[in-house]
mmCIF file of C-alpha atoms in Angstrom:
data_model
loop_
_atom_site.group_PDB
_atom_site.id
_atom_site.type_symbol
_atom_site.label_atom_id
_atom_site.label_comp_id
_atom_site.label_asym_id
_atom_site.label_seq_id
_atom_site.Cartn_x
_atom_site.Cartn_y
_atom_site.Cartn_z
ATOM 1 C CA MET A 1 132.828 110.365 87.667
ATOM 2 C CA PRO A 2 131.597 109.806 84.108
ATOM 3 C CA SER A 3 130.143 112.573 82.241
ATOM 4 C CA ASN A 4 126.813 112.491 81.941
ATOM 5 C CA ARG A 5 124.758 113.812 79.052
ATOM 6 C CA LYS A 6 121.981 115.854 81.471
ATOM 7 C CA PRO A 7 123.136 116.209 84.651
ATOM 8 C CA LEU A 8 120.611 114.537 87.272
ATOM 9 C CA LYS A 9 119.884 115.621 90.746
ATOM 10 C CA ALA A 10 120.110 113.606 94.370
ATOM 11 C CA TYR A 11 118.493 114.307 97.290
ATOM 12 C CA ILE A 12 118.938 112.484 101.208
ATOM 13 C CA ARG A 13 116.715 112.302 103.373
ATOM 14 C CA GLY A 14 117.870 111.341 106.837
ATOM 15 C CA ALA A 15 117.784 112.601 110.483
ATOM 16 C CA TYR A 16 121.265 115.066 110.140
ATOM 17 C CA GLY A 17 121.608 117.858 112.296
ATOM 18 C CA PRO A 18 124.634 117.990 112.341
ATOM 19 C CA GLY A 19 125.029 116.778 116.075
ATOM 20 C CA ASN A 20 124.490 113.360 116.238
ATOM 21 C CA LEU A 21 127.595 111.490 115.366
ATOM 22 C CA GLY A 22 126.094 108.710 114.131
ATOM 23 C CA ASP A 23 123.692 110.312 111.778
ATOM 24 C CA ASP A 24 126.822 112.547 110.941
ATOM 25 C CA VAL A 25 128.658 109.202 109.583
ATOM 26 C CA LEU A 26 125.871 107.638 107.950
ATOM 27 C CA LEU A 27 125.677 111.348 105.736
ATOM 28 C CA GLU A 28 129.278 111.129 105.286
ATOM 29 C CA VAL A 29 128.854 107.448 103.768
ATOM 30 C CA CYS A 30 125.945 108.462 102.053
ATOM 31 C CA LEU A 31 127.745 111.573 100.207
ATOM 32 C CA ASN A 32 130.866 109.152 99.669
ATOM 33 C CA ILE A 33 128.899 106.643 97.371
ATOM 34 C CA LEU A 34 127.052 109.482 95.455
ATOM 35 C CA THR A 35 129.831 111.946 94.621
ATOM 36 C CA LYS A 36 130.832 109.080 92.491
ATOM 37 C CA HIS A 37 127.949 109.507 90.342
ATOM 38 C CA PHE A 38 126.794 112.921 90.810
ATOM 39 C CA LYS A 39 128.612 116.402 91.000
ATOM 40 C CA GLU A 40 128.696 117.580 94.366
ATOM 41 C CA LYS A 41 126.874 120.667 93.875
ATOM 42 C CA ASP A 42 123.899 118.482 92.262
ATOM 43 C CA ILE A 43 123.641 116.815 95.696
ATOM 44 C CA SER A 44 121.383 118.467 98.141
ATOM 45 C CA VAL A 45 120.929 117.105 101.672
ATOM 46 C CA GLY A 46 117.734 117.653 104.007
ATOM 47 C CA ILE A 47 119.074 118.524 107.063
ATOM 48 C CA LYS A 48 117.924 120.469 110.739
ATOM 49 C CA GLN A 49 120.037 123.368 110.868
ATOM 50 C CA PRO A 50 121.712 124.111 106.908
ATOM 51 C CA GLN A 51 123.817 127.094 108.215
ATOM 52 C CA LYS A 52 125.707 124.597 110.754
ATOM 53 C CA THR A 53 127.089 121.880 108.356
ATOM 54 C CA GLY A 54 129.998 121.907 111.185
ATOM 55 C CA TYR A 55 132.932 119.126 109.290
ATOM 56 C CA LEU A 56 130.675 118.078 106.979
ATOM 57 C CA LYS A 57 131.160 121.280 105.027
ATOM 58 C CA LYS A 58 134.212 119.285 103.371
ATOM 59 C CA PHE A 59 130.987 118.474 101.214
ATOM 60 C CA LYS A 60 130.064 121.331 98.864
ATOM 61 C CA CYS A 61 126.749 120.368 98.250
ATOM 62 C CA GLN A 62 123.563 122.139 98.559
ATOM 63 C CA TYR A 63 122.009 121.694 102.798
ATOM 64 C CA LEU A 64 118.460 122.500 102.605
ATOM 65 C CA PRO A 65 115.997 123.006 105.856
ATOM 66 C CA ILE A 66 114.780 119.424 106.186
ATOM 67 C CA SER A 67 111.060 120.679 105.776
ATOM 68 C CA ALA A 68 111.395 122.469 102.926
ATOM 69 C CA PRO A 69 109.774 121.241 99.464
ATOM 70 C CA ILE A 70 112.360 119.166 97.253
ATOM 71 C CA ASP A 71 111.927 118.312 93.268
ATOM 72 C CA THR A 72 114.608 115.938 92.573
ATOM 73 C CA ASP A 73 115.322 113.162 90.350
ATOM 74 C CA ILE A 74 116.419 110.519 93.098
ATOM 75 C CA LEU A 75 115.643 110.298 96.388
ATOM 76 C CA PHE A 76 117.759 108.599 98.730
ATOM 77 C CA PHE A 77 116.853 107.490 102.207
ATOM 78 C CA GLY A 78 120.542 107.635 103.893
ATOM 79 C CA GLY A 79 120.565 104.789 106.271
ATOM 80 C CA GLY A 80 119.591 104.496 110.293
ATOM 81 C CA GLY A 81 116.521 104.317 111.762
ATOM 82 C CA GLN A 82 113.734 106.249 109.812
ATOM 83 C CA PHE A 83 110.442 104.533 110.129
ATOM 84 C CA PHE A 84 109.610 103.853 113.793
ATOM 85 C CA GLU A 85 107.521 104.308 116.928
ATOM 86 C CA PHE A 86 107.615 104.287 120.387
ATOM 87 C CA ASN A 87 104.687 103.673 123.120
ATOM 88 C CA GLY A 88 105.799 107.017 124.856
ATOM 89 C CA VAL A 89 103.813 110.141 125.261
ATOM 90 C CA LYS A 90 105.223 112.808 122.960
ATOM 91 C CA ALA A 91 104.258 116.562 123.599
ATOM 92 C CA GLN A 92 101.785 118.329 121.211
ATOM 93 C CA LYS A 93 103.896 121.152 119.909
ATOM 94 C CA THR A 94 102.293 124.466 119.552
ATOM 95 C CA PHE A 95 101.366 126.195 115.861
ATOM 96 C CA LYS A 96 104.357 129.114 117.739
ATOM 97 C CA GLN A 97 106.689 126.273 118.760
ATOM 98 C CA LYS A 98 106.344 124.511 115.119
ATOM 99 C CA TYR A 99 106.914 127.841 113.318
ATOM 100 C CA ASN A 100 110.042 128.865 115.405
ATOM 101 C CA SER A 101 111.144 125.547 115.141
ATOM 102 C CA ALA A 102 110.922 125.809 111.049
ATOM 103 C CA ARG A 103 112.023 129.676 111.244
ATOM 104 C CA SER A 104 115.622 128.206 113.236
ATOM 105 C CA GLN A 105 115.673 125.557 110.061
ATOM 106 C CA GLY A 106 115.823 128.877 107.611
ATOM 107 C CA LEU A 107 112.681 128.976 106.379
ATOM 108 C CA THR A 108 111.240 131.902 105.295
ATOM 109 C CA PRO A 109 107.448 132.631 106.152
ATOM 110 C CA LEU A 110 106.166 132.047 102.785
ATOM 111 C CA GLU A 111 108.138 128.780 102.368
ATOM 112 C CA ILE A 112 106.308 127.756 106.002
ATOM 113 C CA PHE A 113 103.221 128.757 104.686
ATOM 114 C CA LYS A 114 103.317 126.963 101.511
ATOM 115 C CA ILE A 115 104.161 123.525 103.518
ATOM 116 C CA TYR A 116 101.509 123.796 105.765
ATOM 117 C CA VAL A 117 98.994 124.333 102.353
ATOM 118 C CA LEU A 118 100.449 121.159 100.774
ATOM 119 C CA ARG A 119 100.184 119.465 104.121
ATOM 120 C CA ALA A 120 96.455 120.309 104.414
ATOM 121 C CA LEU A 121 95.808 119.392 100.725
ATOM 122 C CA LYS A 122 97.775 116.132 101.726
ATOM 123 C CA VAL A 123 100.549 116.697 98.768
ATOM 124 C CA LYS A 124 103.805 115.261 99.162
ATOM 125 C CA ASN A 125 106.698 117.715 99.977
ATOM 126 C CA ILE A 126 109.302 115.858 97.855
ATOM 127 C CA LYS A 127 109.106 115.280 94.172
ATOM 128 C CA PHE A 128 111.494 112.328 92.816
ATOM 129 C CA ARG A 129 111.526 109.853 89.934
ATOM 130 C CA LYS A 130 113.109 106.782 91.540
ATOM 131 C CA SER A 131 114.163 106.513 95.059
ATOM 132 C CA ALA A 132 116.230 104.248 97.201
ATOM 133 C CA ALA A 133 116.714 102.825 101.038
ATOM 134 C CA LEU A 134 120.002 102.619 101.888
ATOM 135 C CA CYS A 135 120.243 99.928 104.466
ATOM 136 C CA LEU A 136 117.466 101.254 106.950
ATOM 137 C CA GLY A 137 116.672 100.226 110.526
ATOM 138 C CA LEU A 138 112.542 99.572 110.381
ATOM 139 C CA GLY A 139 110.594 99.603 113.941
ATOM 140 C CA PRO A 140 109.738 99.412 116.336
ATOM 141 C CA PHE A 141 106.060 99.691 116.387
ATOM 142 C CA GLU A 142 104.819 99.450 119.673
ATOM 143 C CA THR A 143 101.575 100.473 119.289
ATOM 144 C CA THR A 144 100.907 100.103 115.602
ATOM 145 C CA PRO A 145 98.676 96.991 114.551
ATOM 146 C CA GLU A 146 100.318 95.282 111.463
ATOM 147 C CA THR A 147 97.549 96.658 109.516
ATOM 148 C CA LYS A 148 98.630 99.892 109.947
ATOM 149 C CA ILE A 149 102.656 99.695 109.449
ATOM 150 C CA VAL A 150 102.204 99.582 105.909
ATOM 151 C CA GLU A 151 100.617 102.922 106.102
ATOM 152 C CA LYS A 152 103.785 103.941 108.528
ATOM 153 C CA ILE A 153 106.412 102.585 106.227
ATOM 154 C CA GLN A 154 104.791 103.813 102.747
ATOM 155 C CA PRO A 155 108.108 105.482 101.984
ATOM 156 C CA PHE A 156 110.110 102.630 101.791
ATOM 157 C CA LEU A 157 107.937 100.235 99.898
ATOM 158 C CA GLU A 158 107.558 102.396 97.391
ATOM 159 C CA CYS A 159 111.418 102.499 96.481
ATOM 160 C CA ASP A 160 112.952 101.348 93.581
ATOM 161 C CA PHE A 161 116.031 99.958 95.762
ATOM 162 C CA LYS A 162 114.807 98.455 98.814
ATOM 163 C CA SER A 163 117.476 97.389 101.390
ATOM 164 C CA VAL A 164 117.501 97.031 105.556
ATOM 165 C CA ARG A 165 120.396 96.428 107.881
ATOM 166 C CA ASP A 166 119.104 93.300 110.075
ATOM 167 C CA GLN A 167 117.185 90.924 110.483
ATOM 168 C CA GLU A 168 114.098 92.154 112.902
ATOM 169 C CA SER A 169 113.560 94.814 110.123
ATOM 170 C CA LEU A 170 113.489 92.075 107.857
ATOM 171 C CA GLU A 171 110.970 90.347 109.935
ATOM 172 C CA ILE A 172 108.506 93.493 110.369
ATOM 173 C CA LEU A 173 108.430 93.421 106.251
ATOM 174 C CA GLU A 174 107.722 89.570 106.374
ATOM 175 C CA LYS A 175 104.808 90.092 108.527
ATOM 176 C CA ILE A 176 103.338 91.951 106.218
ATOM 177 C CA ASN A 177 104.001 90.144 103.411
ATOM 178 C CA LYS A 178 106.647 92.275 102.032
ATOM 179 C CA THR A 179 110.286 91.851 101.395
ATOM 180 C CA SER A 180 113.774 93.536 101.294
ATOM 181 C CA ALA A 181 117.406 92.798 100.255
ATOM 182 C CA ILE A 182 119.039 93.106 103.818
ATOM 183 C CA TYR A 183 123.184 93.931 104.266
ATOM 184 C CA THR A 184 124.458 95.648 107.606
ATOM 185 C CA ASP A 185 124.673 99.382 108.647
ATOM 186 C CA PRO A 186 126.322 101.350 106.134
ATOM 187 C CA THR A 187 129.132 102.397 108.477
ATOM 188 C CA PHE A 188 130.813 99.446 107.884
ATOM 189 C CA LEU A 189 132.012 100.858 104.918
ATOM 190 C CA VAL A 190 134.673 102.358 106.858
ATOM 191 C CA ASN A 191 137.024 103.800 104.042
ATOM 192 C CA HIS A 192 134.215 105.945 103.618
ATOM 193 C CA TRP A 193 134.706 107.886 106.999
ATOM 194 C CA TYR A 194 137.833 106.463 108.635
ATOM 195 C CA THR A 195 141.203 106.239 106.601
ATOM 196 C CA GLN A 196 144.067 105.434 109.157
ATOM 197 C CA PRO A 197 145.290 101.970 109.069
ATOM 198 C CA TYR A 198 143.958 99.750 112.176
ATOM 199 C CA LEU A 199 146.908 99.787 115.138
ATOM 200 C CA PRO A 200 146.244 97.289 117.903
ATOM 201 C CA LYS A 201 146.847 98.990 121.390
ATOM 202 C CA GLU A 202 149.971 98.281 123.031
ATOM 203 C CA THR A 203 148.977 98.173 126.761
ATOM 204 C CA ALA A 204 145.425 97.288 128.281
ATOM 205 C CA THR A 205 143.833 100.497 129.528
ATOM 206 C CA GLU A 206 141.365 100.579 132.955
ATOM 207 C CA SER A 207 139.184 103.488 132.318
ATOM 208 C CA ILE A 208 135.022 102.740 131.259
ATOM 209 C CA GLY A 209 133.745 105.074 129.313
ATOM 210 C CA PHE A 210 129.790 105.332 129.397
ATOM 211 C CA ILE A 211 127.852 106.169 126.247
ATOM 212 C CA LEU A 212 124.481 107.713 127.239
ATOM 213 C CA ARG A 213 121.289 109.256 125.445
ATOM 214 C CA ASP A 214 118.435 111.051 127.109
ATOM 215 C CA TRP A 215 115.002 108.890 126.662
ATOM 216 C CA THR A 216 111.443 109.803 127.484
ATOM 217 C CA LEU A 217 109.979 107.672 124.194
ATOM 218 C CA ASN A 218 109.131 104.793 126.955
ATOM 219 C CA ASP A 219 109.009 103.523 130.535
ATOM 220 C CA HIS A 220 111.826 100.808 129.470
ATOM 221 C CA GLY A 221 114.104 102.707 128.190
ATOM 222 C CA SER A 222 113.753 105.156 130.969
ATOM 223 C CA ASN A 223 113.954 102.575 133.366
ATOM 224 C CA VAL A 224 117.368 101.472 131.229
ATOM 225 C CA LEU A 225 118.953 104.849 131.732
ATOM 226 C CA ALA A 226 118.426 105.377 135.349
ATOM 227 C CA ASN A 227 120.112 101.698 136.028
ATOM 228 C CA THR A 228 123.236 102.965 133.502
ATOM 229 C CA VAL A 229 124.031 105.624 135.030
ATOM 230 C CA LYS A 230 123.770 103.491 139.068
ATOM 231 C CA ALA A 231 126.040 101.336 137.576
ATOM 232 C CA ALA A 232 128.332 103.980 136.534
ATOM 233 C CA ARG A 233 127.927 105.691 139.687
ATOM 234 C CA THR A 234 128.413 102.397 141.768
ATOM 235 C CA LEU A 235 131.622 102.265 139.762
ATOM 236 C CA LEU A 236 132.989 105.492 140.065
ATOM 237 C CA SER A 237 132.121 104.921 143.739
ATOM 238 C CA GLN A 238 134.725 101.863 143.872
ATOM 239 C CA GLY A 239 137.710 103.699 142.653
ATOM 240 C CA ARG A 240 137.278 102.969 139.167
ATOM 241 C CA THR A 241 137.762 105.789 136.403
ATOM 242 C CA VAL A 242 134.647 106.401 135.025
ATOM 243 C CA LYS A 243 133.765 109.202 132.432
ATOM 244 C CA LEU A 244 130.624 110.091 130.766
ATOM 245 C CA ILE A 245 130.019 110.097 126.527
ATOM 246 C CA SER A 246 127.334 111.860 124.727
ATOM 247 C CA LEU A 247 127.014 111.716 120.984
ATOM 248 C CA TYR A 248 124.404 114.322 120.255
ATOM 249 C CA TYR A 249 124.790 116.953 122.958
ATOM 250 C CA GLU A 250 121.494 118.773 121.803
ATOM 251 C CA TYR A 251 119.377 116.257 122.625
ATOM 252 C CA ASP A 252 121.019 114.341 125.504
ATOM 253 C CA LYS A 253 121.248 118.220 127.076
ATOM 254 C CA LYS A 254 118.880 117.171 130.238
ATOM 255 C CA THR A 255 120.541 113.939 130.695
ATOM 256 C CA ILE A 256 123.968 116.294 130.851
ATOM 257 C CA GLU A 257 122.689 118.446 133.278
ATOM 258 C CA ARG A 258 121.304 115.733 136.012
ATOM 259 C CA ASN A 259 124.798 114.257 136.006
ATOM 260 C CA ARG A 260 127.107 117.236 135.979
ATOM 261 C CA ASP A 261 129.479 115.672 138.738
ATOM 262 C CA PHE A 262 131.141 113.257 135.969
ATOM 263 C CA GLU A 263 133.455 114.101 133.680
ATOM 264 C CA TRP A 264 131.992 114.120 130.289
ATOM 265 C CA ILE A 265 133.616 113.810 126.515
ATOM 266 C CA ILE A 266 131.033 115.613 123.985
ATOM 267 C CA TRP A 267 130.971 115.045 120.514
ATOM 268 C CA ASN A 268 131.100 118.498 118.705
ATOM 269 C CA PRO A 269 130.933 118.261 114.719
ATOM 270 C CA HIS A 270 132.432 122.332 114.783
ATOM 271 C CA SER A 271 135.612 120.772 116.480
ATOM 272 C CA ASP A 272 136.451 117.164 116.032
ATOM 273 C CA THR A 273 135.736 114.744 113.231
ATOM 274 C CA PRO A 274 134.314 111.340 113.593
ATOM 275 C CA GLU A 275 137.905 109.730 113.112
ATOM 276 C CA SER A 276 139.219 111.778 115.948
ATOM 277 C CA PHE A 277 136.751 111.413 118.198
ATOM 278 C CA VAL A 278 137.017 107.869 117.784
ATOM 279 C CA ASN A 279 140.458 107.682 118.190
ATOM 280 C CA LYS A 280 140.019 109.793 121.621
ATOM 281 C CA LEU A 281 138.183 106.650 122.787
ATOM 282 C CA ARG A 282 140.316 104.583 121.734
ATOM 283 C CA GLU A 283 143.420 105.873 123.452
ATOM 284 C CA GLU A 284 141.282 106.647 126.686
ATOM 285 C CA PHE A 285 139.074 103.838 127.672
ATOM 286 C CA GLY A 286 139.288 100.020 127.613
ATOM 287 C CA ILE A 287 135.783 99.352 127.475
ATOM 288 C CA LEU A 288 132.402 101.374 126.592
ATOM 289 C CA VAL A 289 128.998 101.143 127.834
ATOM 290 C CA SER A 290 126.873 102.078 125.114
ATOM 291 C CA THR A 291 123.199 102.802 125.214
ATOM 292 C CA ARG A 292 123.440 104.169 121.778
ATOM 293 C CA ALA A 293 124.009 102.165 118.556
ATOM 294 C CA HIS A 294 126.872 103.854 116.784
ATOM 295 C CA GLY A 295 128.492 103.911 120.170
ATOM 296 C CA VAL A 296 129.022 100.452 119.792
ATOM 297 C CA LEU A 297 129.523 100.504 115.735
ATOM 298 C CA LEU A 298 131.942 103.208 115.752
ATOM 299 C CA PRO A 299 134.542 102.245 117.998
ATOM 300 C CA SER A 300 133.944 98.353 116.957
ATOM 301 C CA HIS A 301 136.601 99.447 113.987
ATOM 302 C CA VAL A 302 139.553 100.516 116.351
ATOM 303 C CA GLY A 303 138.996 97.404 118.190
ATOM 304 C CA LEU A 304 137.349 99.085 121.059
ATOM 305 C CA PRO A 305 134.838 96.916 122.601
ATOM 306 C CA SER A 306 131.302 97.598 124.444
ATOM 307 C CA VAL A 307 128.804 96.147 126.527
ATOM 308 C CA VAL A 308 125.760 97.165 124.663
ATOM 309 C CA ILE A 309 122.783 98.150 126.929
ATOM 310 C CA GLY A 310 119.207 97.105 125.592
ATOM 311 C CA ILE A 311 117.745 100.653 125.994
ATOM 312 C CA GLU A 312 115.614 99.621 122.826
ATOM 313 C CA PRO A 313 115.263 96.617 120.592
ATOM 314 C CA LYS A 314 118.067 97.901 117.813
ATOM 315 C CA LEU A 315 120.415 97.359 120.414
ATOM 316 C CA LYS A 316 119.916 93.748 120.622
ATOM 317 C CA ASN A 317 120.400 93.805 116.917
ATOM 318 C CA ILE A 318 123.838 96.153 117.147
ATOM 319 C CA HIS A 319 125.276 93.070 119.331
ATOM 320 C CA THR A 320 123.892 90.207 117.122
ATOM 321 C CA LEU A 321 125.708 91.764 114.463
ATOM 322 C CA LEU A 322 129.060 92.011 116.535
ATOM 323 C CA PRO A 323 128.002 88.969 118.788
ATOM 324 C CA ASN A 324 132.181 87.218 119.971
ATOM 325 C CA GLY A 325 133.552 90.944 120.271
ATOM 326 C CA THR A 326 130.765 92.422 122.245
ATOM 327 C CA LEU A 327 128.574 91.681 125.166
ATOM 328 C CA TYR A 328 124.985 92.339 126.137
ATOM 329 C CA SER A 329 122.732 93.577 129.006
ATOM 330 C CA ASP A 330 119.109 94.238 128.922
ATOM 331 C CA GLY A 331 120.300 97.273 131.329
ATOM 332 C CA LEU A 332 116.998 95.948 133.717
ATOM 333 C CA CYS A 333 119.821 95.546 136.413
ATOM 334 C CA SER A 334 122.364 97.507 137.480
ATOM 335 C CA ASP A 335 124.103 95.145 138.596
ATOM 336 C CA ASP A 336 124.270 93.106 135.590
ATOM 337 C CA ILE A 337 125.771 96.295 133.648
ATOM 338 C CA ILE A 338 128.519 96.085 136.487
ATOM 339 C CA SER A 339 129.288 92.406 136.071
ATOM 340 C CA LYS A 340 129.259 92.627 132.288
ATOM 341 C CA THR A 341 131.452 95.729 132.166
ATOM 342 C CA LEU A 342 134.355 94.321 134.509
ATOM 343 C CA ASN A 343 134.093 90.893 133.173
ATOM 344 C CA GLY A 344 134.889 92.926 129.823
ATOM 345 C CA LEU A 345 137.839 95.111 131.188
ATOM 346 C CA LYS A 346 139.479 91.577 132.263
ATOM 347 C CA GLU A 347 138.965 90.435 128.700
ATOM 348 C CA GLN A 348 139.403 93.445 126.288
ATOM 349 C CA LYS A 349 142.368 91.953 124.658
ATOM 350 C CA GLU A 350 140.455 89.060 123.918
ATOM 351 C CA LEU A 351 137.284 91.046 122.902
ATOM 352 C CA SER A 352 139.313 93.462 121.079
ATOM 353 C CA GLN A 353 140.419 90.661 118.610
ATOM 354 C CA LYS A 354 137.110 89.181 118.536
ATOM 355 C CA LEU A 355 135.588 92.279 117.610
ATOM 356 C CA LEU A 356 138.007 93.054 114.552
ATOM 357 C CA ALA A 357 136.815 89.404 112.936
ATOM 358 C CA ASP A 358 133.181 90.163 113.545
ATOM 359 C CA THR A 359 133.723 93.766 111.942
ATOM 360 C CA GLN A 360 135.654 92.559 108.992
ATOM 361 C CA LYS A 361 132.439 89.981 108.205
ATOM 362 C CA GLN A 362 130.320 92.848 108.777
ATOM 363 C CA THR A 363 132.540 94.742 106.116
ATOM 364 C CA ALA A 364 132.625 92.135 103.552
ATOM 365 C CA ILE A 365 128.339 92.459 103.620
ATOM 366 C CA ALA A 366 128.633 96.053 103.372
ATOM 367 C CA ASN A 367 130.865 96.155 100.342
ATOM 368 C CA ASN A 368 128.164 93.962 98.912
ATOM 369 C CA PHE A 369 125.976 96.218 99.492
ATOM 370 C CA LEU A 370 127.988 99.058 97.848
ATOM 371 C CA LYS A 371 128.625 97.132 94.924
ATOM 372 C CA ASP A 372 124.385 96.819 94.332
ATOM 373 C CA ILE A 373 123.819 100.277 95.068
ATOM 374 C CA ASP A 374 127.098 101.347 92.941
ATOM 375 C CA THR A 375 125.541 99.154 89.655
ATOM 376 C CA TRP A 376 121.384 100.558 90.724
ATOM 377 C CA ILE A 377 122.912 104.007 90.506
ATOM 378 C CA ALA A 378 124.519 103.815 87.536
ATOM 379 C CA LYS A 379 121.406 101.815 86.109
ATOM 380 C CA SER A 380 118.953 104.428 87.261
ATOM 381 C CA ILE A 381 120.990 107.467 85.770
ATOM 382 C CA GLN A 382 121.334 105.958 82.662
ATOM 383 C CA ALA A 383 117.582 105.327 82.425
ATOM 384 C CA LEU A 384 116.554 108.789 83.841
ATOM 385 C CA GLN A 385 118.724 110.686 81.233
#
């Protein structure tokens, strides 16, 4: 990293825990990008539980409560879906629940009071001089009229460097006469989180892994989740080896409890790394059935194919990124999920080869993003010093 006349500060904003494997990897990728330009001590991250950083403690940056007021030089929206709205009914939290949640992040009563004052005065709690959006996924906006979408994504629109990860996100912008650079998901910068060379599996595996996620955001997703569990139960009753997988234990607790009769594999950021966890999935399963986007993307780098389940629109987008090495089911019928899964098992070797070709294409796009964001950061640092 070049020496700066004036050390600048960077702040990463995202849905970080740790605990959600996909978001954990997005954060690791983002940190590995920024550490080329900033000292680790000058990088801060908003995180739900700053005292529990898991394997990410290897980065000696500052982990702050996600609600805390921030004053930084460059704000980075660090990948993933950060602006969306579903048609579900969200339970309103009481003041006591909100207060306890903020206290669990490590905020003091005085800091919480200041946050409420800022909100009452409609003052932004993040001050910055420049900002960048790193391959975000926008939407869906199920009940938001187009005239209100601008308001929903205003922080994105105000960024000096704007980028999205998929065509549907770009189309949302075009509908409101806005635009952005389009690349791909940042996790395709594989060497920013996975270090081992790819080695093809010598023998096929007949085990099936179902990556589930709890869902209360809309009726469609709830129905798809029920159909996916039904498919897993049917395959298990037929004598197949089936295990369930959670990539986010805290979020998936209810689904795990409802399906305790299955064997579960659960991502634990305090004992695993993304690399070791993905390798574990690769060794155990011949195919995955995934309701999570990064449950498809991360295993793709080791040639493990998936049946992508359309629990929400971004899952169809994920299949579009990997069209030849993944299969897609809208999840509206358990029989379709079963059929796609069994076909995938039979064709796992061919799918794996096609999947690696798909990922190589996306990695090339991700490397173009890396070149562009590195250039933008270097110029921004120079301009701000």
